[in-house]
N, CA and C atoms as an extended XYZ file, in Angstrom:
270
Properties=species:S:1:pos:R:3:atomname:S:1:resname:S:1:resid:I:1 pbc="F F F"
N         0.381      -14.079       -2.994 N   UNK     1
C        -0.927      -13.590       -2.620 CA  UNK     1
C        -1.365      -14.236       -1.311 C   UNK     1
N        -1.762      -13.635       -0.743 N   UNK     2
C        -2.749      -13.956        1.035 CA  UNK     2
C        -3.413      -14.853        0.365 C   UNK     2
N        -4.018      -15.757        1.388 N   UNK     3
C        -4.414      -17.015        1.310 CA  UNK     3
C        -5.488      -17.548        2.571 C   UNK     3
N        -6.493      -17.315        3.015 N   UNK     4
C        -7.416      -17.621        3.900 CA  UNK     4
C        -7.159      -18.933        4.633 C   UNK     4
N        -6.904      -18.901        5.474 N   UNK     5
C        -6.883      -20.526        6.004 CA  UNK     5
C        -7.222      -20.327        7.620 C   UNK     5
N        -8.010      -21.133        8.243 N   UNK     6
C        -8.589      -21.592        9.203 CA  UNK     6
C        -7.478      -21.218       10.427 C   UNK     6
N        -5.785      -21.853       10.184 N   UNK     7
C        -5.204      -21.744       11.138 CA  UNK     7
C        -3.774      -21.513       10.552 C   UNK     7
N        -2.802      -20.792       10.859 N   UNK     8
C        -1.598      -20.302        9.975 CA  UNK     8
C        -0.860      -21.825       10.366 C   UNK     8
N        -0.028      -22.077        9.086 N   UNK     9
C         0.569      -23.452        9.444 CA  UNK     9
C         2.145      -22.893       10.922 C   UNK     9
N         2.434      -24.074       10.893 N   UNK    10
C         3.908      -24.303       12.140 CA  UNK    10
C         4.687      -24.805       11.676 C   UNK    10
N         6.184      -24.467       12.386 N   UNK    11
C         7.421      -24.969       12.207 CA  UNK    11
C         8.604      -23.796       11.603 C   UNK    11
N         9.879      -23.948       11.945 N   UNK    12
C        10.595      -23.260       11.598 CA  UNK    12
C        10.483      -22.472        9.792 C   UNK    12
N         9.934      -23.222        8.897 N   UNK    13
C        10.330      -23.236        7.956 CA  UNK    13
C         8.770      -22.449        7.117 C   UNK    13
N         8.256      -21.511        8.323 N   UNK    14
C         6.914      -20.525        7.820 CA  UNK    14
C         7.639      -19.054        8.552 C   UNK    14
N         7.315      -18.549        7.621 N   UNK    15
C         7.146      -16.562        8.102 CA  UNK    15
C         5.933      -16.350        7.742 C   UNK    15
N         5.091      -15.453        8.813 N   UNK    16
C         3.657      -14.959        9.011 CA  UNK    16
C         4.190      -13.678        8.916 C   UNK    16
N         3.197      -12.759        8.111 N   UNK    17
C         2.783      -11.107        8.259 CA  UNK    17
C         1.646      -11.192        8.200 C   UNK    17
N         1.148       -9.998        9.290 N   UNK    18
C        -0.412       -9.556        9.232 CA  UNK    18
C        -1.003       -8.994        8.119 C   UNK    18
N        -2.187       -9.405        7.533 N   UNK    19
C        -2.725       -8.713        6.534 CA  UNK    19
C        -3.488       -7.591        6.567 C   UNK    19
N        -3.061       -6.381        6.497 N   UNK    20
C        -3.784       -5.555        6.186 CA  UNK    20
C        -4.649       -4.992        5.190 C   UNK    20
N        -5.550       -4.117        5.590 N   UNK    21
C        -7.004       -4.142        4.483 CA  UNK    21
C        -6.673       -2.811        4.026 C   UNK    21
N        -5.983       -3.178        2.989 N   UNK    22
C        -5.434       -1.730        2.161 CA  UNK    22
C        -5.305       -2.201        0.640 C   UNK    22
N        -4.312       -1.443        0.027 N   UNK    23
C        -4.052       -1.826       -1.635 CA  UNK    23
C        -2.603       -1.789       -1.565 C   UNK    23
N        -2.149       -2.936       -2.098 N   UNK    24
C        -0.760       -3.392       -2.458 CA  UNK    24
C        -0.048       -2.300       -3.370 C   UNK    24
N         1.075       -1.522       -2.993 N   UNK    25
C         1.224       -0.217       -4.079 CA  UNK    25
C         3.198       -0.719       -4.039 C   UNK    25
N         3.612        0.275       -4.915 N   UNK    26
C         5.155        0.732       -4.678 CA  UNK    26
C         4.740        2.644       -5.054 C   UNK    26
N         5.922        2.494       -4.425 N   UNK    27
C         6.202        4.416       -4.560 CA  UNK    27
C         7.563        4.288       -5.184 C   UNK    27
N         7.813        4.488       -6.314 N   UNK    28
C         9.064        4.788       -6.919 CA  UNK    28
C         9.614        6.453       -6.941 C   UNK    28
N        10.371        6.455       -6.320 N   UNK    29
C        11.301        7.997       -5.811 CA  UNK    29
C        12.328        7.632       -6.705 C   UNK    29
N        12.505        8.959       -7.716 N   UNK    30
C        13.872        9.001       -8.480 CA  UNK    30
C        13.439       10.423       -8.974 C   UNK    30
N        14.811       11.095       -9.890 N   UNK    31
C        15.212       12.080      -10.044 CA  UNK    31
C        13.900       12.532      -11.382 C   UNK    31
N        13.133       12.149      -11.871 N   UNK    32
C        11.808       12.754      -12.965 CA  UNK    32
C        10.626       12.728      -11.601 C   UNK    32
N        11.109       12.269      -10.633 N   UNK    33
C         9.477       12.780       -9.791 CA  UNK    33
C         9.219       11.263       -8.661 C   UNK    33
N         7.616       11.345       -8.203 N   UNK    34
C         7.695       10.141       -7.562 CA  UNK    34
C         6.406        9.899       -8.085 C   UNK    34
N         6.424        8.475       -8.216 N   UNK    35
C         5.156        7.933       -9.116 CA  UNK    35
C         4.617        6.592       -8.324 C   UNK    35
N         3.507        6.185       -8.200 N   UNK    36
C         2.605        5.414       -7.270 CA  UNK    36
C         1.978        4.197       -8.186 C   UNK    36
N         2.623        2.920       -7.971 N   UNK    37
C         1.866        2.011       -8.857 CA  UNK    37
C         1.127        1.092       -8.060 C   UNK    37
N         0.054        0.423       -8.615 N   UNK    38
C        -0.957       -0.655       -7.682 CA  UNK    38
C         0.286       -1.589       -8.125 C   UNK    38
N        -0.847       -2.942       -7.380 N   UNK    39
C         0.229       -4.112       -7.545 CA  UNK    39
C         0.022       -4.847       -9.286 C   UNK    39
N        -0.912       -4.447       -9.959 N   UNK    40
C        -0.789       -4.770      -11.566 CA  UNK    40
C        -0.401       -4.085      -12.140 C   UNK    40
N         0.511       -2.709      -11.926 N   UNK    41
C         0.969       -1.877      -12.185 CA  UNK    41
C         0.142       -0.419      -12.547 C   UNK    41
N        -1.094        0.110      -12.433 N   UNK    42
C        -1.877        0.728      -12.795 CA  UNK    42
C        -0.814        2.307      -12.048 C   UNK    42
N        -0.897        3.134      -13.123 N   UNK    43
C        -0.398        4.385      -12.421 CA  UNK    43
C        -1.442        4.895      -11.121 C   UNK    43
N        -1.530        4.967       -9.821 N   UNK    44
C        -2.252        5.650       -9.066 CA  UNK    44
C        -1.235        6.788       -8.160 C   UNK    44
N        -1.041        7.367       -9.019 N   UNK    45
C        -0.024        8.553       -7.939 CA  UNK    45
C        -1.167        9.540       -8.028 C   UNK    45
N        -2.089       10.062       -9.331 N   UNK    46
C        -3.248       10.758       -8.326 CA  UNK    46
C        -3.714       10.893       -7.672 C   UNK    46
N        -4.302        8.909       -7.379 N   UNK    47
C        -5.399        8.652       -6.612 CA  UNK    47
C        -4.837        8.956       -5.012 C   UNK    47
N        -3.129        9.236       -5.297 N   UNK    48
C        -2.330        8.944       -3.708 CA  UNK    48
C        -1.993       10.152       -3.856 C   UNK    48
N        -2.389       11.356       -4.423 N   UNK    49
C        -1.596       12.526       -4.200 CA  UNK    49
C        -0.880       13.350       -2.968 C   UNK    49
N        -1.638       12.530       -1.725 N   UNK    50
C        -0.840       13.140       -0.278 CA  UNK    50
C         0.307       12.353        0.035 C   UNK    50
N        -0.148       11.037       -0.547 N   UNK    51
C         0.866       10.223       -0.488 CA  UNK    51
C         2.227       10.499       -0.974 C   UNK    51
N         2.178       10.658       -2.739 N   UNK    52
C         3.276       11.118       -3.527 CA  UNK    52
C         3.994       12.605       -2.801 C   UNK    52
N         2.911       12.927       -2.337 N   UNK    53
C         4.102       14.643       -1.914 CA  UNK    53
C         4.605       14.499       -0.855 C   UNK    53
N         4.137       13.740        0.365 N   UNK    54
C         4.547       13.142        1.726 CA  UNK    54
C         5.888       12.614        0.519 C   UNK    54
N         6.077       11.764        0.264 N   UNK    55
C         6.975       11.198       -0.366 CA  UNK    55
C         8.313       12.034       -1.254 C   UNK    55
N         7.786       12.692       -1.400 N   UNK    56
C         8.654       13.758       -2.294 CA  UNK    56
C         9.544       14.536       -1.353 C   UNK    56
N         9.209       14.403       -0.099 N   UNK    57
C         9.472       15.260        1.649 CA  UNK    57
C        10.720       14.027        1.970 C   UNK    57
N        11.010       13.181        1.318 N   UNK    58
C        11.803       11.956        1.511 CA  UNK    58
C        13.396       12.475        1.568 C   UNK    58
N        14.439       11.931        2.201 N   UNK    59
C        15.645       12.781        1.622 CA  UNK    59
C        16.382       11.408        1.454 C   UNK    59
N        15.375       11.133        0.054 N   UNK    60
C        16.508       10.254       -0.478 CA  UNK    60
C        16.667       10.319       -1.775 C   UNK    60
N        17.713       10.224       -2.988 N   UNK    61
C        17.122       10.331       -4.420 CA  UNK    61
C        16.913        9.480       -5.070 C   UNK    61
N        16.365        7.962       -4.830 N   UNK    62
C        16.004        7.088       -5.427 CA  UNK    62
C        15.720        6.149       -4.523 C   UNK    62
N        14.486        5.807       -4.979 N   UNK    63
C        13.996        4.868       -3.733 CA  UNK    63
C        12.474        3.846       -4.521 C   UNK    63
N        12.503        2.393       -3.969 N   UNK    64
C        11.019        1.811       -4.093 CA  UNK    64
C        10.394        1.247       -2.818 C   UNK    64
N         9.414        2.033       -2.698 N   UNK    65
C         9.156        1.695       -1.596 CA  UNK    65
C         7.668        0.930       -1.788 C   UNK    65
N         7.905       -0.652       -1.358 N   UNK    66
C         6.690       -1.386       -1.418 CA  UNK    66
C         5.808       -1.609       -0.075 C   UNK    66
N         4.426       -1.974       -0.189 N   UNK    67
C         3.935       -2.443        0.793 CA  UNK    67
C         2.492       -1.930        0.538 C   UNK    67
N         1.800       -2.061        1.675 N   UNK    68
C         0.055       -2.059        1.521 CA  UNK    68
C        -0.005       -0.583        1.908 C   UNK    68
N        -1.108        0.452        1.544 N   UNK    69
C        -1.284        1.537        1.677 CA  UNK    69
C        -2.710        1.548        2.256 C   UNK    69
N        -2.678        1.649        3.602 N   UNK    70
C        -4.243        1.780        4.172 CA  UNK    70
C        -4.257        2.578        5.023 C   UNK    70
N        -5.286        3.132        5.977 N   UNK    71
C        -6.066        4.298        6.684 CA  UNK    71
C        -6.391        3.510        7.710 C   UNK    71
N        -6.096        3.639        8.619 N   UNK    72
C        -6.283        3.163       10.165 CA  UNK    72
C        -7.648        4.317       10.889 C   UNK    72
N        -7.873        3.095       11.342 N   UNK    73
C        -9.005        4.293       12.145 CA  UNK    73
C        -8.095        4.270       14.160 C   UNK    73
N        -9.452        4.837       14.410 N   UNK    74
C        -9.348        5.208       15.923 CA  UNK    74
C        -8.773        4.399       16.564 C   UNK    74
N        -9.105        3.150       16.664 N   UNK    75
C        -8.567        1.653       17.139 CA  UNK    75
C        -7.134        1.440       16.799 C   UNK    75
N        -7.322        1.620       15.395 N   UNK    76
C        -5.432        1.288       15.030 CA  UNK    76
C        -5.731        0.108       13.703 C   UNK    76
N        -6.668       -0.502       13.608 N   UNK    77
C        -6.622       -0.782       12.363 CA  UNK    77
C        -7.544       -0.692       11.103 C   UNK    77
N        -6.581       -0.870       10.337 N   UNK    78
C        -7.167       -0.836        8.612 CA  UNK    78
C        -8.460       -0.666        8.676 C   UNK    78
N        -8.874        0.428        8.049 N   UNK    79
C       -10.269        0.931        7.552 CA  UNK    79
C       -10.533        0.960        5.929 C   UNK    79
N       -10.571       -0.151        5.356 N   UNK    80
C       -10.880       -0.378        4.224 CA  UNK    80
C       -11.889        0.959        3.508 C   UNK    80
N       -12.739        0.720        4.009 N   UNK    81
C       -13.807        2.378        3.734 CA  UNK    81
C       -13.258        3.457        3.582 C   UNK    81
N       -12.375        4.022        4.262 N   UNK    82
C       -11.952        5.322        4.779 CA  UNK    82
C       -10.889        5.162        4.006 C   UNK    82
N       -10.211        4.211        3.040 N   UNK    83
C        -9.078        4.315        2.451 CA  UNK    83
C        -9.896        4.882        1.047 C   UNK    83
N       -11.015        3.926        0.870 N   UNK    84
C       -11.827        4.389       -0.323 CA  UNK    84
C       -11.834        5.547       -0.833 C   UNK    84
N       -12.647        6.237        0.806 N   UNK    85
C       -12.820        7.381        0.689 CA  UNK    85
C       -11.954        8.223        0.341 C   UNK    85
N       -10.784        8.323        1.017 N   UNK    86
C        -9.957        9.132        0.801 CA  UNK    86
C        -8.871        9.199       -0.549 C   UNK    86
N        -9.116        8.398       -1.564 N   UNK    87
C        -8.220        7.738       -2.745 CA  UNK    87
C        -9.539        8.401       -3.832 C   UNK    87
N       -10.468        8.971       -3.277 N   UNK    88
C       -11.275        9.032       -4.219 CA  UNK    88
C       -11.989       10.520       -3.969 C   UNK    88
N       -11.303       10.779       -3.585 N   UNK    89
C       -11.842       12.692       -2.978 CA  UNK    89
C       -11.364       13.501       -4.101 C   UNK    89
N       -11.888       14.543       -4.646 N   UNK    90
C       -11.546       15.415       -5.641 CA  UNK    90
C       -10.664       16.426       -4.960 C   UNK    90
């Protein structure tokens, strides 16, 4: 888990990634379909339905694909809001 700190530590023996303001997911691609889990495992392939079919457009037949799922705005980054929004549209 990310961890707030004042200044990222130094020395060979750290790897840094940027945190983005999204939700921690996997996309599991296999042969019954493709299905969207948060990071406690909660099914959200509804809540990602452009997501899952973008995904389904994949040409691969089995696949997990992890990482943060967020909505960039105009600038280029993470729009926490606009991810809301859009995970929650009927």
């Amino acid at each position: 888990m990310p961890t707030l700190v004042a200044k990222p530590p130094q020395g060979d023996d750290w790897m840094h990634e940027a945190k983005f303001d999204g939700y921690r997911s996997q996309i599991i691609i296999e042969a019954a379909g493709v299905r969207i889990f948060t990071r406690r495992g909660l099914d959200w392939t509804a809540k990602y339905r452009d997501l899952a079919e973008a995904a389904k457009g994949l040409n691969v037949q089995n696949a997990i694909i992890d990482g943060e799922v967020v909505v960039l705005n105009e600038a280029g980054l993470s729009d926490f809001a606009a991810l809301r929004k859009a995970i929650t549209r009927r």
